[in-house]
């Protein structure tokens, strides 16, 4: 029958573990905040006259911005089939995809061809002299 040596350390109890480690975790969270997510792209509003289709790059992807009477729309110009860039056809009143004859109506809904989904839209808003596009 041997007794434990007097110098053998006692294990941490749950309470003492939390008392020591919880403040460290809080301190760590304060000093190492999560990296910021993607920010919306801000653009000068005067570059977007009402009713005019303007293409900008958002995260290197083409997005069409159109100011309307009620606000602004931002629509991805990447086809939902295989990602080719669509273009607006004034004569057809539709977006045409050059790759596989896909066609989308003026609201981005699939009209013809293989695209499985409408053109994506992005959040967009006007705030004073700026237009914000993206998350
Ligand atoms: S990529 Fe547009 S129809 Fe195929």
PDB file of C-alpha atoms and ligand atoms in Angstrom:
ATOM      1  CA  UNK A   1       0.000   0.000   0.000  1.00  0.00           C
ATOM      2  CA  UNK A   2       1.700   3.030  -1.150  1.00  0.00           C
ATOM      3  CA  UNK A   3       0.463   6.550  -0.778  1.00  0.00           C
ATOM      4  CA  UNK A   4       0.771   9.014  -3.634  1.00  0.00           C
ATOM      5  CA  UNK A   5       3.805  11.161  -3.357  1.00  0.00           C
ATOM      6  CA  UNK A   6       3.034  14.511  -1.851  1.00  0.00           C
ATOM      7  CA  UNK A   7       4.331  16.300  -4.946  1.00  0.00           C
ATOM      8  CA  UNK A   8       1.992  14.519  -7.405  1.00  0.00           C
ATOM      9  CA  UNK A   9      -0.116  17.242  -9.023  1.00  0.00           C
ATOM     10  CA  UNK A  10      -3.844  17.066  -8.589  1.00  0.00           C
ATOM     11  CA  UNK A  11      -5.815  17.060 -11.834  1.00  0.00           C
ATOM     12  CA  UNK A  12      -7.809  20.157 -12.701  1.00  0.00           C
ATOM     13  CA  UNK A  13     -11.393  20.037 -11.648  1.00  0.00           C
ATOM     14  CA  UNK A  14     -13.926  21.209 -14.240  1.00  0.00           C
ATOM     15  CA  UNK A  15     -14.504  24.335 -12.197  1.00  0.00           C
ATOM     16  CA  UNK A  16     -10.841  25.232 -11.910  1.00  0.00           C
ATOM     17  CA  UNK A  17     -10.288  24.429 -15.591  1.00  0.00           C
ATOM     18  CA  UNK A  18     -13.057  26.866 -16.584  1.00  0.00           C
ATOM     19  CA  UNK A  19     -11.826  29.482 -14.111  1.00  0.00           C
ATOM     20  CA  UNK A  20      -8.405  29.433 -15.752  1.00  0.00           C
ATOM     21  CA  UNK A  21      -9.251  28.817 -19.404  1.00  0.00           C
ATOM     22  CA  UNK A  22     -12.516  30.693 -19.988  1.00  0.00           C
ATOM     23  CA  UNK A  23     -10.963  34.156 -19.502  1.00  0.00           C
ATOM     24  CA  UNK A  24      -8.163  33.156 -21.865  1.00  0.00           C
ATOM     25  CA  UNK A  25     -10.684  32.102 -24.510  1.00  0.00           C
ATOM     26  CA  UNK A  26     -12.555  35.396 -24.174  1.00  0.00           C
ATOM     27  CA  UNK A  27      -9.302  37.325 -24.350  1.00  0.00           C
ATOM     28  CA  UNK A  28      -8.249  35.354 -27.413  1.00  0.00           C
ATOM     29  CA  UNK A  29     -11.591  36.034 -29.119  1.00  0.00           C
ATOM     30  CA  UNK A  30     -11.208  39.749 -28.414  1.00  0.00           C
ATOM     31  CA  UNK A  31      -7.696  39.983 -29.791  1.00  0.00           C
ATOM     32  CA  UNK A  32      -8.260  37.696 -32.792  1.00  0.00           C
ATOM     33  CA  UNK A  33     -11.646  38.609 -34.273  1.00  0.00           C
ATOM     34  CA  UNK A  34     -12.931  36.665 -37.235  1.00  0.00           C
ATOM     35  CA  UNK A  35     -11.703  38.090 -40.506  1.00  0.00           C
ATOM     36  CA  UNK A  36     -14.289  40.365 -42.103  1.00  0.00           C
ATOM     37  CA  UNK A  37     -16.413  38.816 -44.833  1.00  0.00           C
ATOM     38  CA  UNK A  38     -16.756  40.217 -48.302  1.00  0.00           C
ATOM     39  CA  UNK A  39     -17.894  43.815 -48.357  1.00  0.00           C
ATOM     40  CA  UNK A  40     -20.280  45.297 -50.880  1.00  0.00           C
ATOM     41  CA  UNK A  41     -18.717  47.137 -53.785  1.00  0.00           C
ATOM     42  CA  UNK A  42     -19.448  50.863 -53.572  1.00  0.00           C
ATOM     43  CA  UNK A  43     -19.681  52.877 -56.760  1.00  0.00           C
ATOM     44  CA  UNK A  44     -20.513  56.523 -57.511  1.00  0.00           C
ATOM     45  CA  UNK A  45     -24.219  56.704 -58.296  1.00  0.00           C
ATOM     46  CA  UNK A  46     -23.703  59.231 -61.096  1.00  0.00           C
ATOM     47  CA  UNK A  47     -22.095  56.475 -63.210  1.00  0.00           C
ATOM     48  CA  UNK A  48     -25.528  54.833 -63.453  1.00  0.00           C
ATOM     49  CA  UNK A  49     -28.080  56.961 -65.272  1.00  0.00           C
ATOM     50  CA  UNK A  50     -31.623  55.627 -64.820  1.00  0.00           C
ATOM     51  CA  UNK A  51     -32.615  52.994 -67.404  1.00  0.00           C
ATOM     52  CA  UNK A  52     -29.073  52.471 -68.725  1.00  0.00           C
ATOM     53  CA  UNK A  53     -27.461  49.006 -68.513  1.00  0.00           C
ATOM     54  CA  UNK A  54     -23.972  49.299 -67.046  1.00  0.00           C
ATOM     55  CA  UNK A  55     -21.674  46.304 -66.615  1.00  0.00           C
ATOM     56  CA  UNK A  56     -19.262  46.270 -63.676  1.00  0.00           C
ATOM     57  CA  UNK A  57     -17.018  43.575 -62.262  1.00  0.00           C
ATOM     58  CA  UNK A  58     -17.934  42.269 -58.824  1.00  0.00           C
ATOM     59  CA  UNK A  59     -15.272  39.865 -57.550  1.00  0.00           C
ATOM     60  CA  UNK A  60     -14.024  39.670 -61.154  1.00  0.00           C
ATOM     61  CA  UNK A  61     -17.444  38.593 -62.443  1.00  0.00           C
ATOM     62  CA  UNK A  62     -19.587  40.642 -64.814  1.00  0.00           C
ATOM     63  CA  UNK A  63     -22.689  42.106 -63.228  1.00  0.00           C
ATOM     64  CA  UNK A  64     -25.222  44.321 -64.966  1.00  0.00           C
ATOM     65  CA  UNK A  65     -26.515  47.274 -62.981  1.00  0.00           C
ATOM     66  CA  UNK A  66     -29.731  49.014 -63.981  1.00  0.00           C
ATOM     67  CA  UNK A  67     -31.303  51.841 -62.044  1.00  0.00           C
ATOM     68  CA  UNK A  68     -35.071  51.773 -62.164  1.00  0.00           C
ATOM     69  CA  UNK A  69     -37.812  54.076 -60.941  1.00  0.00           C
ATOM     70  CA  UNK A  70     -38.081  51.995 -57.774  1.00  0.00           C
ATOM     71  CA  UNK A  71     -34.393  51.386 -57.073  1.00  0.00           C
ATOM     72  CA  UNK A  72     -31.670  49.358 -58.651  1.00  0.00           C
ATOM     73  CA  UNK A  73     -31.154  45.800 -59.912  1.00  0.00           C
ATOM     74  CA  UNK A  74     -27.867  43.932 -60.110  1.00  0.00           C
ATOM     75  CA  UNK A  75     -27.858  40.798 -62.266  1.00  0.00           C
ATOM     76  CA  UNK A  76     -25.035  38.365 -62.870  1.00  0.00           C
ATOM     77  CA  UNK A  77     -24.193  38.070 -66.545  1.00  0.00           C
ATOM     78  CA  UNK A  78     -22.869  34.535 -66.125  1.00  0.00           C
ATOM     79  CA  UNK A  79     -25.083  31.902 -67.710  1.00  0.00           C
ATOM     80  CA  UNK A  80     -26.403  29.344 -65.245  1.00  0.00           C
ATOM     81  CA  UNK A  81     -25.657  26.512 -67.672  1.00  0.00           C
ATOM     82  CA  UNK A  82     -21.860  26.524 -67.894  1.00  0.00           C
ATOM     83  CA  UNK A  83     -20.925  30.062 -66.977  1.00  0.00           C
ATOM     84  CA  UNK A  84     -20.463  31.796 -70.323  1.00  0.00           C
ATOM     85  CA  UNK A  85     -21.103  35.527 -70.310  1.00  0.00           C
ATOM     86  CA  UNK A  86     -24.515  36.470 -71.637  1.00  0.00           C
ATOM     87  CA  UNK A  87     -25.221  39.735 -73.409  1.00  0.00           C
ATOM     88  CA  UNK A  88     -28.308  41.854 -73.726  1.00  0.00           C
ATOM     89  CA  UNK A  89     -30.031  41.876 -77.109  1.00  0.00           C
ATOM     90  CA  UNK A  90     -32.135  44.988 -77.573  1.00  0.00           C
ATOM     91  CA  UNK A  91     -33.823  43.519 -80.673  1.00  0.00           C
ATOM     92  CA  UNK A  92     -34.843  40.310 -78.883  1.00  0.00           C
ATOM     93  CA  UNK A  93     -35.481  42.027 -75.550  1.00  0.00           C
ATOM     94  CA  UNK A  94     -33.560  39.177 -73.951  1.00  0.00           C
ATOM     95  CA  UNK A  95     -30.157  38.033 -72.739  1.00  0.00           C
ATOM     96  CA  UNK A  96     -28.401  35.697 -75.162  1.00  0.00           C
ATOM     97  CA  UNK A  97     -25.756  33.149 -74.232  1.00  0.00           C
ATOM     98  CA  UNK A  98     -23.240  32.606 -77.048  1.00  0.00           C
ATOM     99  CA  UNK A  99     -22.210  29.117 -75.949  1.00  0.00           C
ATOM    100  CA  UNK A 100     -25.283  26.876 -76.264  1.00  0.00           C
ATOM    101  CA  UNK A 101     -28.076  29.170 -77.429  1.00  0.00           C
ATOM    102  CA  UNK A 102     -29.435  29.833 -73.983  1.00  0.00           C
ATOM    103  CA  UNK A 103     -31.816  32.759 -73.696  1.00  0.00           C
ATOM    104  CA  UNK A 104     -33.155  34.656 -70.681  1.00  0.00           C
ATOM    105  CA  UNK A 105     -35.967  37.188 -70.623  1.00  0.00           C
ATOM    106  CA  UNK A 106     -35.589  40.768 -69.417  1.00  0.00           C
ATOM    107  CA  UNK A 107     -36.064  39.641 -65.806  1.00  0.00           C
ATOM    108  CA  UNK A 108     -33.384  36.952 -66.154  1.00  0.00           C
ATOM    109  CA  UNK A 109     -35.808  34.010 -66.360  1.00  0.00           C
ATOM    110  CA  UNK A 110     -34.922  31.135 -68.686  1.00  0.00           C
ATOM    111  CA  UNK A 111     -36.676  31.489 -72.025  1.00  0.00           C
ATOM    112  CA  UNK A 112     -34.897  28.907 -74.170  1.00  0.00           C
ATOM    113  CA  UNK A 113     -32.042  26.451 -74.172  1.00  0.00           C
ATOM    114  CA  UNK A 114     -30.236  24.449 -71.537  1.00  0.00           C
ATOM    115  CA  UNK A 115     -29.785  26.915 -68.628  1.00  0.00           C
ATOM    116  CA  UNK A 116     -31.310  25.272 -65.537  1.00  0.00           C
ATOM    117  CA  UNK A 117     -31.932  28.439 -63.533  1.00  0.00           C
ATOM    118  CA  UNK A 118     -32.567  32.157 -63.981  1.00  0.00           C
ATOM    119  CA  UNK A 119     -29.668  34.586 -64.000  1.00  0.00           C
ATOM    120  CA  UNK A 120     -28.599  35.287 -60.438  1.00  0.00           C
ATOM    121  CA  UNK A 121     -29.274  38.634 -58.825  1.00  0.00           C
ATOM    122  CA  UNK A 122     -27.122  40.352 -56.245  1.00  0.00           C
ATOM    123  CA  UNK A 123     -28.177  42.620 -53.397  1.00  0.00           C
ATOM    124  CA  UNK A 124     -27.969  46.249 -54.487  1.00  0.00           C
ATOM    125  CA  UNK A 125     -28.952  49.501 -52.833  1.00  0.00           C
ATOM    126  CA  UNK A 126     -28.537  53.222 -53.195  1.00  0.00           C
ATOM    127  CA  UNK A 127     -27.328  55.216 -50.226  1.00  0.00           C
ATOM    128  CA  UNK A 128     -26.822  58.918 -50.879  1.00  0.00           C
ATOM    129  CA  UNK A 129     -24.294  59.440 -53.676  1.00  0.00           C
ATOM    130  CA  UNK A 130     -23.226  55.780 -53.679  1.00  0.00           C
ATOM    131  CA  UNK A 131     -24.541  52.537 -55.080  1.00  0.00           C
ATOM    132  CA  UNK A 132     -23.660  49.355 -53.159  1.00  0.00           C
ATOM    133  CA  UNK A 133     -23.558  45.962 -54.881  1.00  0.00           C
ATOM    134  CA  UNK A 134     -22.913  42.621 -53.254  1.00  0.00           C
ATOM    135  CA  UNK A 135     -23.244  41.107 -49.811  1.00  0.00           C
TER     136      UNK A 135
HETATM  137  S1  LIG B   1     -23.296  28.226 -71.045  1.00  0.00           S
HETATM  138 FE1  LIG B   1     -25.032  29.360 -71.587  1.00  0.00          FE
HETATM  139  S2  LIG B   1     -26.297  27.991 -72.622  1.00  0.00           S
HETATM  140 FE2  LIG B   1     -24.549  26.831 -72.076  1.00  0.00          FE
END
